[in-house]
XYZ file of C-alpha atoms in Angstrom:
479
model
C 6.794 31.868 -13.380
C 9.730 33.390 -13.748
C 10.531 30.390 -16.516
C 7.956 32.293 -18.757
C 9.404 35.326 -17.994
C 12.907 34.042 -18.777
C 11.414 32.787 -22.098
C 9.370 36.101 -22.865
C 12.682 38.133 -22.518
C 14.625 35.562 -24.994
C 11.985 37.119 -27.379
C 12.997 39.619 -27.777
C 15.073 41.518 -30.074
C 17.351 44.359 -29.731
C 15.717 46.781 -29.919
C 13.366 45.507 -27.693
C 15.503 45.373 -24.883
C 16.407 48.395 -24.561
C 13.071 48.764 -23.646
C 12.778 46.718 -21.148
C 14.008 45.975 -17.848
C 12.173 43.592 -15.091
C 14.742 44.338 -12.845
C 13.614 48.337 -12.021
C 15.651 49.193 -9.135
C 13.597 51.674 -8.081
C 10.808 52.609 -10.185
C 9.456 55.624 -7.415
C 12.543 57.461 -6.928
C 11.892 60.312 -8.606
C 12.619 60.025 -12.244
C 10.151 58.563 -13.718
C 6.440 58.818 -14.591
C 4.410 55.033 -14.299
C 2.188 53.822 -15.514
C 0.135 50.522 -15.807
C -1.658 49.473 -19.471
C -4.133 46.470 -19.942
C -2.477 45.133 -23.298
C -3.377 42.227 -25.738
C -1.069 41.542 -28.352
C -2.396 41.859 -31.781
C -0.280 40.307 -34.144
C 2.686 38.501 -33.947
C 4.539 39.713 -31.244
C 3.659 37.885 -27.659
C 2.980 40.202 -24.499
C 7.011 41.351 -23.302
C 7.400 41.818 -27.021
C 4.009 43.321 -27.084
C 4.517 46.359 -24.580
C 8.078 46.815 -25.349
C 7.192 48.245 -28.755
C 4.248 50.544 -27.470
C 7.070 51.547 -24.654
C 8.965 51.760 -27.896
C 7.139 54.571 -29.640
C 5.459 56.289 -26.516
C 8.750 57.714 -26.096
C 12.305 57.637 -27.891
C 11.800 54.467 -30.495
C 10.029 53.387 -33.688
C 9.103 50.022 -35.764
C 13.236 49.167 -36.213
C 16.247 50.018 -34.471
C 17.855 53.262 -35.860
C 21.564 54.208 -35.959
C 21.146 57.378 -34.902
C 19.976 57.234 -30.938
C 23.089 58.040 -28.648
C 23.968 57.270 -25.458
C 22.267 59.646 -23.947
C 18.928 59.351 -26.247
C 18.951 56.300 -24.334
C 18.171 57.145 -21.302
C 14.991 58.625 -22.111
C 14.052 55.098 -23.551
C 10.151 53.974 -21.355
C 11.320 51.537 -19.312
C 8.489 47.906 -19.453
C 9.416 47.245 -15.385
C 6.394 44.537 -14.559
C 3.932 42.689 -16.745
C 0.869 40.200 -14.728
C 0.410 38.213 -17.712
C -2.758 36.620 -15.666
C -4.149 40.264 -15.853
C -2.819 41.082 -19.435
C -1.686 43.979 -17.007
C 2.180 46.034 -18.123
C 3.678 48.426 -16.318
C 6.152 51.225 -18.135
C 8.015 53.248 -16.574
C 8.277 57.326 -18.576
C 11.429 59.193 -17.364
C 9.485 62.793 -17.091
C 12.621 64.625 -18.436
C 11.274 63.246 -21.983
C 8.139 65.790 -21.736
C 8.554 69.086 -22.178
C 9.478 71.442 -19.281
C 7.061 74.059 -19.564
C 4.611 71.517 -17.613
C 2.696 70.858 -20.567
C 0.420 67.935 -20.339
C -0.688 67.705 -23.673
C 2.618 67.238 -24.014
C 2.659 64.212 -22.107
C -0.390 62.560 -23.445
C 1.156 62.654 -26.740
C 3.240 60.605 -25.760
C 1.479 58.286 -22.820
C -2.037 58.200 -25.607
C -0.671 59.438 -28.516
C 0.361 56.800 -31.768
C 0.362 54.108 -29.639
C -3.447 53.678 -29.891
C -2.928 53.360 -33.297
C -0.639 50.622 -33.416
C -0.973 47.306 -35.121
C 0.569 44.595 -32.599
C -1.646 45.147 -29.964
C -5.405 44.783 -29.675
C -6.681 46.485 -26.307
C -4.360 48.817 -24.761
C -6.010 50.712 -22.483
C -4.046 53.109 -19.724
C -6.073 52.100 -16.309
C -3.524 54.190 -13.727
C -0.980 56.886 -13.990
C 1.910 57.821 -10.909
C 3.447 61.410 -10.518
C 6.719 61.322 -8.168
C 6.621 65.191 -6.187
C 9.968 65.713 -8.678
C 7.740 65.646 -11.846
C 4.948 67.431 -9.698
C 6.916 70.865 -9.412
C 6.842 71.031 -13.059
C 3.246 71.406 -13.023
C 0.565 74.075 -11.830
C -2.049 72.286 -10.893
C -5.596 74.485 -9.388
C -5.579 77.768 -8.655
C -8.931 78.804 -7.634
C -10.437 75.828 -5.985
C -13.797 74.792 -4.904
C -12.151 76.029 -1.558
C -12.652 79.467 -2.240
C -16.237 78.758 -4.547
C -17.068 77.603 -0.906
C -15.983 80.829 0.709
C -17.492 83.123 -1.637
C -20.807 81.222 -1.243
C -21.093 81.174 2.317
C -21.928 76.725 1.686
C -20.145 73.869 3.676
C -20.904 70.625 4.594
C -23.318 69.849 1.633
C -22.371 69.611 -1.861
C -22.901 72.995 -3.946
C -26.592 72.554 -5.465
C -26.246 73.510 -9.338
C -28.011 72.656 -12.948
C -27.943 73.017 -16.415
C -30.037 75.100 -18.689
C -32.477 72.948 -19.998
C -33.433 72.217 -23.168
C -29.633 71.943 -23.855
C -29.987 74.376 -26.590
C -32.689 76.607 -28.526
C -33.763 78.944 -25.496
C -33.209 82.854 -26.324
C -30.706 84.608 -23.908
C -34.042 85.762 -22.432
C -35.120 82.919 -21.579
C -31.894 81.023 -20.820
C -31.291 83.892 -18.033
C -34.924 83.426 -16.387
C -33.966 79.524 -16.238
C -30.594 80.151 -14.765
C -33.022 83.118 -12.500
C -35.510 80.768 -11.076
C -33.365 78.421 -10.222
C -31.200 81.021 -7.963
C -34.813 82.376 -6.804
C -35.601 78.341 -5.960
C -32.191 78.513 -3.438
C -29.877 76.822 -6.420
C -26.329 77.982 -5.910
C -24.724 77.433 -9.047
C -26.069 77.542 -12.891
C -23.462 76.247 -15.939
C -23.851 76.812 -19.700
C -24.502 72.985 -21.145
C -21.306 71.852 -23.424
C -22.518 73.350 -26.870
C -23.641 76.615 -25.705
C -21.390 79.461 -27.482
C -22.859 82.141 -29.598
C -25.655 80.993 -31.659
C -27.916 83.746 -33.755
C -30.866 82.287 -31.214
C -28.570 83.002 -28.078
C -26.371 85.532 -29.107
C -22.578 85.129 -26.181
C -23.194 88.672 -24.779
C -26.475 89.505 -25.415
C -26.259 85.554 -23.014
C -23.870 87.059 -20.429
C -25.656 90.521 -19.928
C -29.235 88.790 -19.080
C -27.227 86.352 -17.051
C -26.107 88.478 -15.036
C -29.129 90.684 -13.944
C -30.537 87.478 -13.058
C -27.900 86.975 -11.219
C -28.277 89.556 -9.585
C -31.612 89.976 -8.908
C -31.898 86.867 -7.369
C -28.613 87.516 -5.627
C -31.111 90.684 -3.929
C -34.288 88.416 -3.165
C -32.554 85.449 -1.510
C -29.601 87.491 0.369
C -27.563 84.117 -1.206
C -24.642 84.393 -3.526
C -24.591 82.517 -6.988
C -22.250 81.771 -9.067
C -22.536 80.835 -13.060
C -19.976 78.562 -14.923
C -19.437 80.184 -18.469
C -18.507 78.430 -21.860
C -15.706 79.955 -23.280
C -14.819 76.883 -25.842
C -14.420 78.561 -29.224
C -12.480 78.375 -32.882
C -9.554 79.959 -32.181
C -7.446 81.233 -28.881
C -8.530 84.925 -29.404
C -11.971 84.250 -29.386
C -11.708 82.473 -26.123
C -10.209 85.017 -24.607
C -12.795 87.615 -25.546
C -15.476 85.627 -24.298
C -13.600 85.684 -20.894
C -12.714 89.661 -21.104
C -16.903 89.984 -21.962
C -17.440 87.997 -18.569
C -14.945 89.940 -16.529
C -16.376 93.925 -18.032
C -19.948 92.577 -17.847
C -19.760 93.485 -13.840
C -19.220 90.202 -12.154
C -18.170 89.964 -8.866
C -14.789 87.889 -8.664
C -16.177 84.115 -7.739
C -19.546 84.261 -9.386
C -18.337 83.638 -12.635
C -16.129 80.594 -13.674
C -15.359 79.463 -16.879
C -15.640 76.292 -18.702
C -14.186 74.825 -20.772
C -14.861 71.547 -23.159
C -11.477 70.296 -22.072
C -11.071 66.811 -24.328
C -12.711 68.630 -27.283
C -11.035 72.543 -27.159
C -8.317 71.050 -25.764
C -5.272 70.522 -22.819
C -3.815 73.819 -24.392
C -6.886 75.573 -24.000
C -7.271 74.052 -20.258
C -3.723 75.211 -18.772
C -4.357 78.998 -20.963
C -6.950 79.481 -19.242
C -5.610 78.140 -15.496
C -2.411 80.011 -16.378
C -4.348 83.373 -17.953
C -6.917 83.437 -14.484
C -5.621 81.491 -11.564
C -8.273 83.102 -9.684
C -11.397 82.099 -12.069
C -12.423 78.799 -11.109
C -11.925 76.194 -13.799
C -14.483 74.291 -15.147
C -13.124 71.532 -17.165
C -16.403 69.621 -19.365
C -15.874 66.445 -20.351
C -17.545 65.949 -23.702
C -16.444 62.649 -25.546
C -14.524 61.538 -22.540
C -16.288 57.936 -23.435
C -14.119 57.099 -26.797
C -11.522 56.914 -24.526
C -13.002 56.236 -21.171
C -15.875 53.457 -21.757
C -14.796 49.998 -20.770
C -16.425 48.130 -23.655
C -13.760 50.200 -25.526
C -10.343 48.564 -25.263
C -8.063 51.212 -26.163
C -8.226 55.074 -25.184
C -7.289 54.891 -21.301
C -9.786 55.714 -17.773
C -11.651 57.840 -15.860
C -9.033 58.057 -13.160
C -6.359 58.984 -16.150
C -8.139 61.337 -17.356
C -9.135 63.341 -14.133
C -5.597 63.619 -12.351
C -4.391 64.511 -15.935
C -7.294 67.960 -15.452
C -5.362 68.204 -11.362
C -2.260 68.555 -13.064
C -2.979 70.756 -15.843
C -4.715 73.357 -13.306
C -8.288 72.102 -13.642
C -10.492 73.692 -10.429
C -13.289 70.444 -11.398
C -14.013 67.900 -13.870
C -17.271 66.019 -14.394
C -16.373 62.615 -12.350
C -19.458 61.039 -13.336
C -23.159 59.447 -11.382
C -20.989 56.178 -10.486
C -24.117 54.097 -12.085
C -26.657 56.164 -10.190
C -27.522 58.439 -12.696
C -28.341 57.997 -16.664
C -24.383 57.718 -17.462
C -22.251 54.698 -17.941
C -19.520 54.315 -14.771
C -19.472 52.589 -11.603
C -18.683 53.031 -7.730
C -15.285 51.378 -8.500
C -14.628 53.432 -11.105
C -15.816 56.736 -10.626
C -15.426 57.000 -6.724
C -11.961 55.708 -7.008
C -11.330 59.298 -9.594
C -13.341 61.376 -7.652
C -11.408 60.211 -4.175
C -8.108 61.309 -6.768
C -8.167 64.476 -7.843
C -9.834 65.947 -4.146
C -7.818 64.317 -1.885
C -3.732 64.978 -1.268
C -2.846 61.039 -0.573
C -5.285 59.227 -1.913
C -5.571 55.120 -4.105
C -5.655 54.285 -7.447
C -6.520 51.225 -9.095
C -3.101 49.846 -9.037
C -1.202 53.607 -7.472
C -1.579 55.123 -4.745
C -0.487 58.771 -5.695
C 0.006 61.131 -2.917
C -0.151 65.147 -4.317
C 2.103 66.536 -1.821
C 5.391 68.125 -3.915
C 7.809 67.257 0.025
C 8.391 63.690 0.101
C 5.203 62.299 1.492
C 6.898 60.749 4.616
C 7.722 64.347 6.186
C 5.737 64.927 8.996
C 4.502 67.912 7.548
C 2.842 66.480 4.466
C 1.162 63.980 6.813
C 0.125 66.362 9.227
C -1.505 67.450 5.339
C -3.457 64.285 4.936
C -4.821 63.942 7.639
C -6.207 67.496 7.918
C -7.880 66.259 3.902
C -8.377 63.288 5.573
C -10.864 65.666 8.163
C -12.379 67.801 4.840
C -10.378 70.785 7.129
C -9.704 73.484 4.263
C -4.740 72.999 3.797
C -1.999 74.367 1.299
C -3.675 78.057 2.111
C -0.483 79.558 3.707
C 2.160 76.422 2.112
C 0.962 76.005 -1.545
C 4.318 74.858 -2.160
C 3.783 71.427 -0.364
C 1.543 70.160 -2.187
C -1.037 70.353 -5.407
C -4.316 71.935 -4.890
C -7.538 69.644 -4.626
C -9.595 69.367 -8.101
C -13.601 69.160 -7.443
C -15.618 66.082 -8.505
C -18.386 67.785 -11.391
C -21.072 65.522 -10.573
C -24.185 65.734 -13.830
C -26.320 62.923 -15.452
C -29.025 61.872 -14.350
C -29.379 62.837 -10.484
C -32.383 64.654 -8.905
C -33.374 64.841 -5.600
C -34.582 61.572 -5.281
C -30.704 60.538 -6.158
C -28.982 63.088 -3.981
C -28.617 60.643 -0.517
C -27.495 58.174 -2.420
C -25.019 59.389 -4.397
C -23.709 61.129 -1.243
C -24.035 57.504 0.499
C -22.348 56.217 -2.766
C -19.282 59.045 -2.860
C -18.540 58.695 0.839
C -18.405 62.319 0.924
C -20.648 65.745 0.440
C -17.465 67.627 -1.365
C -18.670 67.953 -5.021
C -20.737 70.092 -7.183
C -24.269 69.081 -8.404
C -25.663 70.044 -11.182
C -28.357 68.237 -12.435
C -30.507 69.370 -15.625
C -33.976 67.459 -15.710
C -33.844 66.660 -12.479
C -34.834 70.240 -11.418
C -36.310 71.216 -14.643
C -38.955 68.237 -14.991
C -40.594 68.915 -11.773
C -44.150 69.500 -12.260
C -43.777 72.435 -10.707
C -40.950 74.120 -13.025
C -37.850 75.362 -12.390
C -37.623 77.505 -9.426
C -39.735 74.645 -7.207
C -37.638 71.488 -8.825
C -34.395 73.934 -7.279
C -36.923 73.831 -3.841
C -37.407 70.162 -4.117
C -33.209 70.352 -4.802
C -32.845 71.924 -1.130
C -35.400 70.545 0.807
C -33.903 67.151 -0.659
C -30.350 68.067 0.697
C -31.643 69.251 4.199
C -33.169 66.063 4.564
C -29.899 64.569 4.105
C -28.515 66.948 6.610
C -30.792 66.187 9.471
C -30.878 63.288 9.235
C -34.534 62.646 8.003
C -35.568 59.432 5.351
C -36.446 61.999 2.531
C -39.802 60.638 2.051
C -40.976 61.367 5.769
C -39.441 64.952 4.969
C -41.741 65.256 2.146
C -44.855 65.125 4.030
C -44.443 68.126 5.122
C -42.097 70.240 2.318
C -44.946 69.651 -0.836
C -41.904 70.386 -3.823
C -39.942 67.517 -2.722
C -42.840 65.380 -2.002
C -43.868 66.327 -5.639
C -40.653 65.534 -7.070
C -40.297 62.216 -5.936
C -44.008 61.128 -6.883
C -42.832 61.997 -10.296
C -39.513 61.218 -10.467
C -41.046 57.567 -9.506
C -43.177 57.317 -12.266
C -40.701 58.604 -14.917
C -38.406 55.903 -14.044
C -40.912 53.178 -13.983
C -42.150 54.357 -17.761
C -38.536 54.495 -18.881
C -38.326 50.595 -17.966
């Protein structure tokens, strides 16, 4: 293998040589953002030549060596530091001083999944995993208001936060939308969200929707004695309109903690995500990942993984991001992809596809860091009075084809209950309507918590029995 590597190194031209160091002494010394790409050359270059071209284009270089580079600019070169020919993998180290020192996630992604995805020298180029050093984490916001804060507000612990997406996706008036919210909350649900295209449509004016949702929430809270949360889509055509929507919600009289701001993070952009995080640190920032499949689907040879997207959402400060249903629901996904991504953003330390990521800002060998990791694994709230020690968690939000019958199977795959589930048709398709659908979801969760088989539990719970019968038939009909 060394002779093959030697041949590859000898094939490099003088420009490419500046972007390769297969003997980089200590990539984890804190100077670099580390990355792993699946790379297949697409032209005249071998894998190391193509990797060098990728490292150049994604840091300081271009297609030819230029006479304007300086001794200092060369220290900013990305470096290919490891290759795996059998698995077609390359590891690239990026000096993180390259990146906008304002903690700008958009700027990082412009480098590492920007122009390089269009290079003709590659037939496949997918960013599979990244690693952030403690010194780099210190430069970025991370989440402020977390699911732990939402749990305190709702007084909901040791189970998933039970949510829904209003369906039909679009077409309801403001009053009809609020009615669906009320029915779900009255049935025992915790959390309702706008769907990702909800905005200021003529049939559902945004201001009326906000007003009616506030009234519906107040009524449901009075009747159930339980707090509720609504996530409003504040994505907009421009900065001013986005902020106006946020302020409209705040000024509508909602109790702090009872509302979240949803942003379509990919289509609205990372600048919108980070603006919300910085302007509203006491609000749950809900990252919807509409359009992610263009980058993350495994059959697409170009792009980035769900894990990479989710890690950057945490770095940017999203309180939660949709992470998929691990193949249990209707969306494409596997446990290897979706659960690894979910664990990668909710734990202080977790194994990714290639890197073990510690989100501590102090050395992970420090006794206090070790203590925090252990507390986190035990599902205790951490970083409440020592936030300097690490970056707070980002909550997996789980949607896409789940229903009460599939709740326990998903929990079993996920391995914990620290997530928000947002079931759409899984609630609203119930034969008895949304309110009974919400009751069925609550009953399915109760069955899980009590360790009782869902079929057995349904014998004394009519709404759950109806849900089991309906979704069993619907699943069979869909085959």
